[in-house]
Amino acid sequence: MIVSLRRPDADAFETLLTLSHEQHDHEALPFDRTPVAATFNTLLSQPERGDVFLIDVEHEGETETIGFLVVAYSFSVENGGSVGVIDQFFIQQRWRRQGVGSQVVPHVEARAKEKECVAVILEVNIGNKGARLFYEQFDYQPRRQHCIMTKRL
């Protein structure tokens, strides 16, 4: 199995939206196509703000797009410089626990280093023990007593 990441072109945009819809369904989040598409278009047209990657798997001579990942770039006084924020990371259910994510994470970290990031930050549902253990194997550390809060504007 060969895992690769690619930036979506115009022909792959619908695939990206379909995968995003699957992710929203999986997370029990509402999906509104118009703002999601606009956000992806912003990131794709302004790469300094972030990267969008489709995750492809070549298996038994066939290549299939099985997920996507979004990294936004920000700045953090706490971390001492630019940071990459993994905003979304989705792999279709049937491809989980097969080593795909383990091949994707190092690529994302390398890309963040290319962008001169000093850290990569991500959010994991506190109840998702599997995801926490997955990221901990790559030395991501949970912030004890830390609560992420959001206010939609």
Coordinates of N, CA and C in Angstrom, one line a residue:
M1 N 0.9 -1.2 0.0 CA 0.0 0.0 0.0 C 0.9 1.2 0.0
I2 N 0.6 2.1 -0.9 CA 1.4 3.4 -1.1 C 0.4 4.5 -0.8
V3 N 0.8 5.3 0.2 CA -0.1 6.5 0.6 C 0.6 7.8 0.1
S4 N -0.2 8.6 -0.5 CA 0.4 9.9 -1.0 C -0.6 11.0 -0.7
L5 N -0.1 12.2 -0.7 CA -0.9 13.4 -0.5 C -0.8 14.3 -1.7
R6 N -1.9 14.9 -2.1 CA -1.9 15.8 -3.2 C -2.9 16.9 -3.0
R7 N -2.5 18.1 -3.6 CA -3.4 19.2 -3.5 C -4.5 19.0 -4.5
P8 N -5.8 19.3 -4.1 CA -6.9 19.1 -5.0 C -6.9 20.1 -6.1
D9 N -7.1 19.7 -7.3 CA -7.3 20.6 -8.4 C -8.8 20.7 -8.7
A10 N -9.1 21.4 -9.7 CA -10.6 21.7 -10.0 C -11.3 20.4 -10.2
D11 N -10.7 19.4 -10.8 CA -11.3 18.1 -11.0 C -11.6 17.3 -9.7
A12 N -10.8 17.6 -8.7 CA -10.9 16.8 -7.5 C -11.7 17.6 -6.4
F13 N -12.2 18.7 -6.7 CA -12.9 19.6 -5.7 C -14.2 18.9 -5.2
E14 N -14.9 18.3 -6.1 CA -16.1 17.6 -5.7 C -15.8 16.4 -4.7
T15 N -14.7 15.7 -5.0 CA -14.3 14.6 -4.1 C -14.0 15.2 -2.7
L16 N -13.3 16.3 -2.7 CA -13.0 16.9 -1.4 C -14.2 17.3 -0.6
L17 N -15.2 17.9 -1.3 CA -16.5 18.2 -0.7 C -17.2 17.0 -0.2
T18 N -17.2 15.9 -1.0 CA -17.9 14.6 -0.6 C -17.2 14.1 0.7
L19 N -15.9 14.1 0.7 CA -15.2 13.6 1.9 C -15.4 14.5 3.1
S20 N -15.5 15.8 2.9 CA -15.8 16.7 4.0 C -17.2 16.4 4.6
H21 N -18.1 16.2 3.7 CA -19.5 15.8 4.1 C -19.5 14.5 4.9
E22 N -18.7 13.5 4.5 CA -18.6 12.3 5.2 C -18.0 12.5 6.6
Q23 N -17.0 13.4 6.7 CA -16.4 13.7 8.0 C -17.5 14.4 8.9
H24 N -18.2 15.4 8.4 CA -19.2 16.0 9.2 C -20.2 15.0 9.7
D25 N -20.7 14.1 8.8 CA -21.6 13.1 9.2 C -21.0 12.2 10.3
H26 N -19.8 11.8 10.2 CA -19.1 11.0 11.2 C -19.0 11.7 12.5
E27 N -18.8 13.0 12.5 CA -18.6 13.8 13.7 C -20.0 14.3 14.2
A28 N -21.0 14.0 13.6 CA -22.4 14.4 13.9 C -22.4 16.0 13.9
L29 N -21.8 16.6 12.9 CA -21.8 18.0 12.7 C -22.7 18.4 11.5
P30 N -23.3 19.5 11.6 CA -24.1 20.0 10.4 C -23.1 20.3 9.2
F31 N -23.6 20.0 8.0 CA -22.8 20.3 6.8 C -23.5 21.3 6.0
D32 N -22.9 22.4 5.7 CA -23.5 23.4 4.8 C -22.5 23.6 3.7
R33 N -22.8 23.1 2.5 CA -21.9 23.0 1.4 C -21.3 24.4 1.0
T34 N -22.1 25.4 1.0 CA -21.6 26.7 0.5 C -20.4 27.3 1.3
P35 N -20.5 27.4 2.7 CA -19.4 27.9 3.4 C -18.2 27.0 3.4
V36 N -18.4 25.7 3.4 CA -17.3 24.7 3.4 C -16.6 24.9 2.1
A37 N -17.3 24.9 0.9 CA -16.6 25.1 -0.4 C -15.9 26.4 -0.4
A38 N -16.5 27.5 0.1 CA -15.8 28.8 0.1 C -14.5 28.8 1.0
T39 N -14.5 28.1 2.1 CA -13.4 28.0 2.9 C -12.3 27.2 2.2
F40 N -12.6 26.1 1.6 CA -11.6 25.3 0.8 C -11.0 26.2 -0.3
N41 N -11.9 26.9 -1.0 CA -11.4 27.8 -2.1 C -10.4 28.8 -1.6
T42 N -10.7 29.4 -0.4 CA -9.8 30.4 0.2 C -8.5 29.8 0.5
L43 N -8.4 28.6 1.1 CA -7.2 27.9 1.4 C -6.4 27.6 0.1
L44 N -7.1 27.1 -0.9 CA -6.5 26.7 -2.1 C -5.9 27.9 -2.9
S45 N -6.6 29.0 -2.8 CA -6.1 30.2 -3.5 C -5.1 31.0 -2.7
Q46 N -5.0 30.8 -1.4 CA -4.1 31.5 -0.5 C -3.3 30.5 0.3
P47 N -2.3 29.9 -0.3 CA -1.6 28.8 0.4 C -0.8 29.3 1.6
E48 N -0.6 30.6 1.8 CA 0.1 31.0 3.0 C -0.8 30.9 4.2
R49 N -2.1 30.7 4.0 CA -3.0 30.5 5.1 C -3.1 29.1 5.6
G50 N -2.8 28.1 4.6 CA -2.9 26.7 5.0 C -2.8 25.8 3.8
D51 N -2.8 24.6 4.1 CA -2.7 23.5 3.0 C -3.9 22.6 3.1
V52 N -4.3 22.2 2.0 CA -5.4 21.2 1.8 C -4.8 20.1 1.0
F53 N -4.9 18.8 1.6 CA -4.4 17.7 0.9 C -5.5 16.6 0.8
L54 N -5.6 16.0 -0.4 CA -6.3 14.7 -0.5 C -5.4 13.6 -0.2
I55 N -5.9 12.6 0.5 CA -5.1 11.4 0.8 C -5.5 10.3 -0.2
D56 N -4.5 9.8 -0.9 CA -4.6 8.8 -1.9 C -3.9 7.5 -1.4
V57 N -4.5 6.4 -1.7 CA -3.9 5.1 -1.4 C -3.9 4.3 -2.7
E58 N -2.7 3.8 -3.0 CA -2.5 2.8 -4.1 C -2.5 1.4 -3.5
H59 N -3.5 0.6 -3.9 CA -3.6 -0.7 -3.3 C -4.0 -1.7 -4.4
E60 N -3.3 -2.7 -4.6 CA -3.6 -3.7 -5.6 C -3.8 -3.1 -7.0
G61 N -2.9 -2.2 -7.4 CA -2.9 -1.6 -8.7 C -3.9 -0.5 -8.9
E62 N -4.7 -0.2 -7.9 CA -5.7 0.8 -8.0 C -5.4 2.0 -7.1
T63 N -5.7 3.2 -7.5 CA -5.5 4.4 -6.6 C -6.9 4.9 -6.3
E64 N -7.1 5.1 -5.0 CA -8.4 5.6 -4.5 C -8.1 6.8 -3.5
T65 N -8.9 7.8 -3.6 CA -8.9 8.9 -2.7 C -9.7 8.5 -1.5
I66 N -9.1 8.5 -0.3 CA -9.8 7.9 0.9 C -9.9 8.9 2.1
G67 N -9.4 10.1 1.9 CA -9.5 11.1 3.0 C -8.9 12.4 2.6
F68 N -8.9 13.3 3.6 CA -8.3 14.6 3.3 C -7.7 15.2 4.7
L69 N -6.9 16.2 4.5 CA -6.3 16.8 5.7 C -6.2 18.3 5.4
V70 N -6.4 19.1 6.4 CA -6.3 20.6 6.3 C -5.4 21.0 7.5
V71 N -4.4 21.8 7.1 CA -3.5 22.4 8.1 C -3.5 23.9 7.9
A72 N -3.9 24.6 8.9 CA -3.9 26.1 8.9 C -2.6 26.6 9.5
Y73 N -2.1 27.7 9.1 CA -0.9 28.3 9.7 C -1.3 29.5 10.5
S74 N -0.7 29.6 11.7 CA -1.0 30.6 12.6 C 0.3 31.0 13.3
F75 N 0.2 31.8 14.3 CA 1.4 32.3 15.1 C 1.0 32.1 16.6
S76 N 2.0 31.7 17.3 CA 1.8 31.4 18.8 C 2.9 32.0 19.6
V77 N 2.6 32.9 20.5 CA 3.5 33.4 21.5 C 4.0 32.3 22.4
E78 N 3.0 31.5 22.8 CA 3.3 30.4 23.7 C 4.3 29.4 23.2
N79 N 4.2 29.1 21.9 CA 5.1 28.2 21.2 C 6.3 28.8 20.6
G80 N 6.3 30.1 20.6 CA 7.5 30.9 20.1 C 7.6 31.0 18.6
G81 N 6.5 31.1 17.9 CA 6.6 31.3 16.5 C 5.4 30.8 15.7
S82 N 5.7 30.5 14.4 CA 4.6 30.0 13.6 C 4.3 28.6 13.9
V83 N 3.0 28.2 13.8 CA 2.5 26.9 14.1 C 1.6 26.4 13.0
G84 N 1.6 25.1 12.8 CA 0.6 24.5 11.9 C -0.5 23.9 12.8
V85 N -1.7 24.2 12.4 CA -2.8 23.7 13.2 C -3.6 22.7 12.3
I86 N -3.5 21.4 12.7 CA -4.3 20.4 12.0 C -5.8 20.6 12.3
D87 N -6.5 21.2 11.3 CA -7.9 21.6 11.5 C -8.8 20.4 11.2
Q88 N -8.5 19.7 10.2 CA -9.3 18.5 9.8 C -8.4 17.4 9.3
F89 N -8.7 16.2 9.8 CA -7.9 15.0 9.3 C -8.9 13.9 9.3
F90 N -9.3 13.5 8.1 CA -10.3 12.5 7.9 C -9.9 11.4 7.0
I91 N -10.0 10.1 7.5 CA -9.8 8.9 6.7 C -11.1 8.1 6.7
Q92 N -11.5 7.7 5.6 CA -12.8 6.9 5.6 C -12.6 5.6 6.5
Q93 N -13.7 5.3 7.1 CA -13.8 4.3 8.1 C -13.1 3.0 7.7
R94 N -13.3 2.5 6.5 CA -12.8 1.2 6.1 C -11.3 1.2 5.9
W95 N -10.6 2.4 5.9 CA -9.2 2.5 5.8 C -8.5 2.8 7.1
R96 N -9.2 3.0 8.2 CA -8.6 3.3 9.5 C -7.9 2.1 10.0
R97 N -6.9 2.3 10.8 CA -6.1 1.3 11.5 C -5.4 0.4 10.5
Q98 N -5.0 1.0 9.4 CA -4.3 0.2 8.4 C -2.9 0.9 8.1
G99 N -2.6 1.9 8.9 CA -1.3 2.5 8.7 C -1.3 3.8 7.8
V100 N -2.4 4.2 7.3 CA -2.5 5.3 6.5 C -2.1 6.6 7.3
G101 N -2.8 6.8 8.4 CA -2.5 8.0 9.2 C -1.0 8.0 9.6
S102 N -0.4 6.9 9.9 CA 1.0 6.8 10.3 C 1.9 7.3 9.2
Q103 N 1.5 7.2 8.0 CA 2.3 7.7 6.8 C 2.0 9.2 6.6
V104 N 0.8 9.6 6.9 CA 0.4 11.0 6.7 C 1.0 12.0 7.7
V105 N 1.0 11.6 8.9 CA 1.5 12.6 10.0 C 2.9 13.0 9.7
P106 N 3.9 12.2 9.4 CA 5.3 12.7 9.2 C 5.3 13.6 8.0
H107 N 4.5 13.4 7.0 CA 4.5 14.3 5.8 C 4.0 15.7 6.2
V108 N 3.0 15.7 7.1 CA 2.4 17.0 7.5 C 3.4 17.7 8.4
E109 N 4.1 17.0 9.2 CA 5.1 17.6 10.1 C 6.3 18.2 9.2
A110 N 6.7 17.5 8.2 CA 7.8 17.9 7.3 C 7.3 19.2 6.6
R111 N 6.1 19.2 6.1 CA 5.5 20.4 5.5 C 5.5 21.6 6.4
A112 N 5.1 21.4 7.7 CA 5.1 22.5 8.6 C 6.5 23.0 8.9
K113 N 7.5 22.1 8.9 CA 8.9 22.6 9.0 C 9.3 23.4 7.8
E114 N 8.9 23.0 6.6 CA 9.2 23.8 5.4 C 8.6 25.2 5.5
K115 N 7.5 25.3 6.2 CA 6.8 26.6 6.4 C 7.4 27.3 7.6
E116 N 8.5 26.8 8.2 CA 9.1 27.4 9.3 C 8.3 27.4 10.6
C117 N 7.4 26.4 10.7 CA 6.6 26.2 11.9 C 7.5 25.6 13.0
V118 N 7.3 26.0 14.3 CA 8.0 25.5 15.4 C 7.2 24.4 16.1
A119 N 5.9 24.3 15.8 CA 5.1 23.3 16.4 C 3.9 23.0 15.5
V120 N 3.3 21.8 15.8 CA 2.0 21.5 15.1 C 1.0 21.2 16.3
I121 N -0.1 21.8 16.1 CA -1.2 21.7 17.1 C -2.4 21.0 16.5
L122 N -3.1 20.3 17.3 CA -4.3 19.6 16.9 C -5.3 19.5 18.0
E123 N -6.5 19.2 17.7 CA -7.6 19.1 18.7 C -8.1 17.7 18.6
V124 N -8.3 17.0 19.7 CA -8.9 15.6 19.7 C -10.0 15.6 20.7
N125 N -11.1 15.0 20.4 CA -12.2 14.8 21.3 C -11.7 14.1 22.5
I126 N -11.9 14.6 23.7 CA -11.4 14.0 24.9 C -11.8 12.6 25.1
G127 N -12.9 12.2 24.6 CA -13.4 10.9 24.7 C -12.9 9.9 23.7
N128 N -12.1 10.4 22.7 CA -11.6 9.6 21.6 C -10.3 9.0 22.0
K129 N -10.3 8.0 22.8 CA -9.0 7.4 23.3 C -8.1 6.9 22.2
G130 N -8.7 6.3 21.1 CA -7.9 5.8 20.0 C -7.2 6.9 19.3
A131 N -7.8 8.0 19.1 CA -7.1 9.2 18.4 C -6.0 9.7 19.3
R132 N -6.3 9.8 20.6 CA -5.3 10.3 21.5 C -4.1 9.4 21.5
L133 N -4.3 8.1 21.6 CA -3.2 7.2 21.6 C -2.4 7.3 20.3
F134 N -3.1 7.4 19.2 CA -2.5 7.5 17.9 C -1.5 8.7 17.8
Y135 N -2.0 9.9 18.2 CA -1.1 11.1 18.2 C 0.0 11.0 19.2
E136 N -0.3 10.4 20.4 CA 0.8 10.3 21.4 C 1.9 9.5 20.9
Q137 N 1.7 8.5 20.0 CA 2.8 7.7 19.4 C 3.7 8.6 18.6
F138 N 3.3 9.7 18.1 CA 4.1 10.7 17.4 C 4.6 11.8 18.3
D139 N 4.5 11.6 19.6 CA 5.0 12.6 20.6 C 4.1 13.8 20.8
Y140 N 2.9 13.8 20.3 CA 2.0 14.9 20.6 C 1.5 14.7 22.1
Q141 N 1.6 15.8 22.8 CA 1.3 15.8 24.2 C 0.0 16.5 24.5
P142 N -0.9 15.8 25.3 CA -2.2 16.5 25.7 C -1.8 17.6 26.7
R143 N -2.6 18.7 26.6 CA -2.5 19.8 27.6 C -3.5 19.5 28.7
R144 N -3.0 19.2 29.8 CA -3.8 18.9 31.0 C -4.6 20.1 31.4
Q145 N -5.9 19.9 31.7 CA -6.7 21.0 32.2 C -6.9 22.1 31.1
H146 N -6.8 21.7 29.9 CA -7.0 22.7 28.8 C -8.3 22.4 28.1
C147 N -9.0 23.5 27.9 CA -10.3 23.4 27.2 C -10.3 24.4 26.1
I148 N -10.6 23.9 24.9 CA -10.7 24.8 23.7 C -12.1 25.3 23.7
M149 N -12.2 26.7 23.6 CA -13.5 27.3 23.5 C -13.6 28.0 22.2
T150 N -14.9 28.1 21.7 CA -15.1 28.8 20.4 C -16.4 29.7 20.5
K151 N -16.3 30.8 19.9 CA -17.5 31.6 19.7 C -17.6 32.0 18.2
R152 N -18.7 31.5 17.6 CA -18.9 31.8 16.2 C -19.3 33.3 16.0
L153 N -18.7 33.9 15.1 CA -19.0 35.4 14.8 C -19.8 35.5 13.6

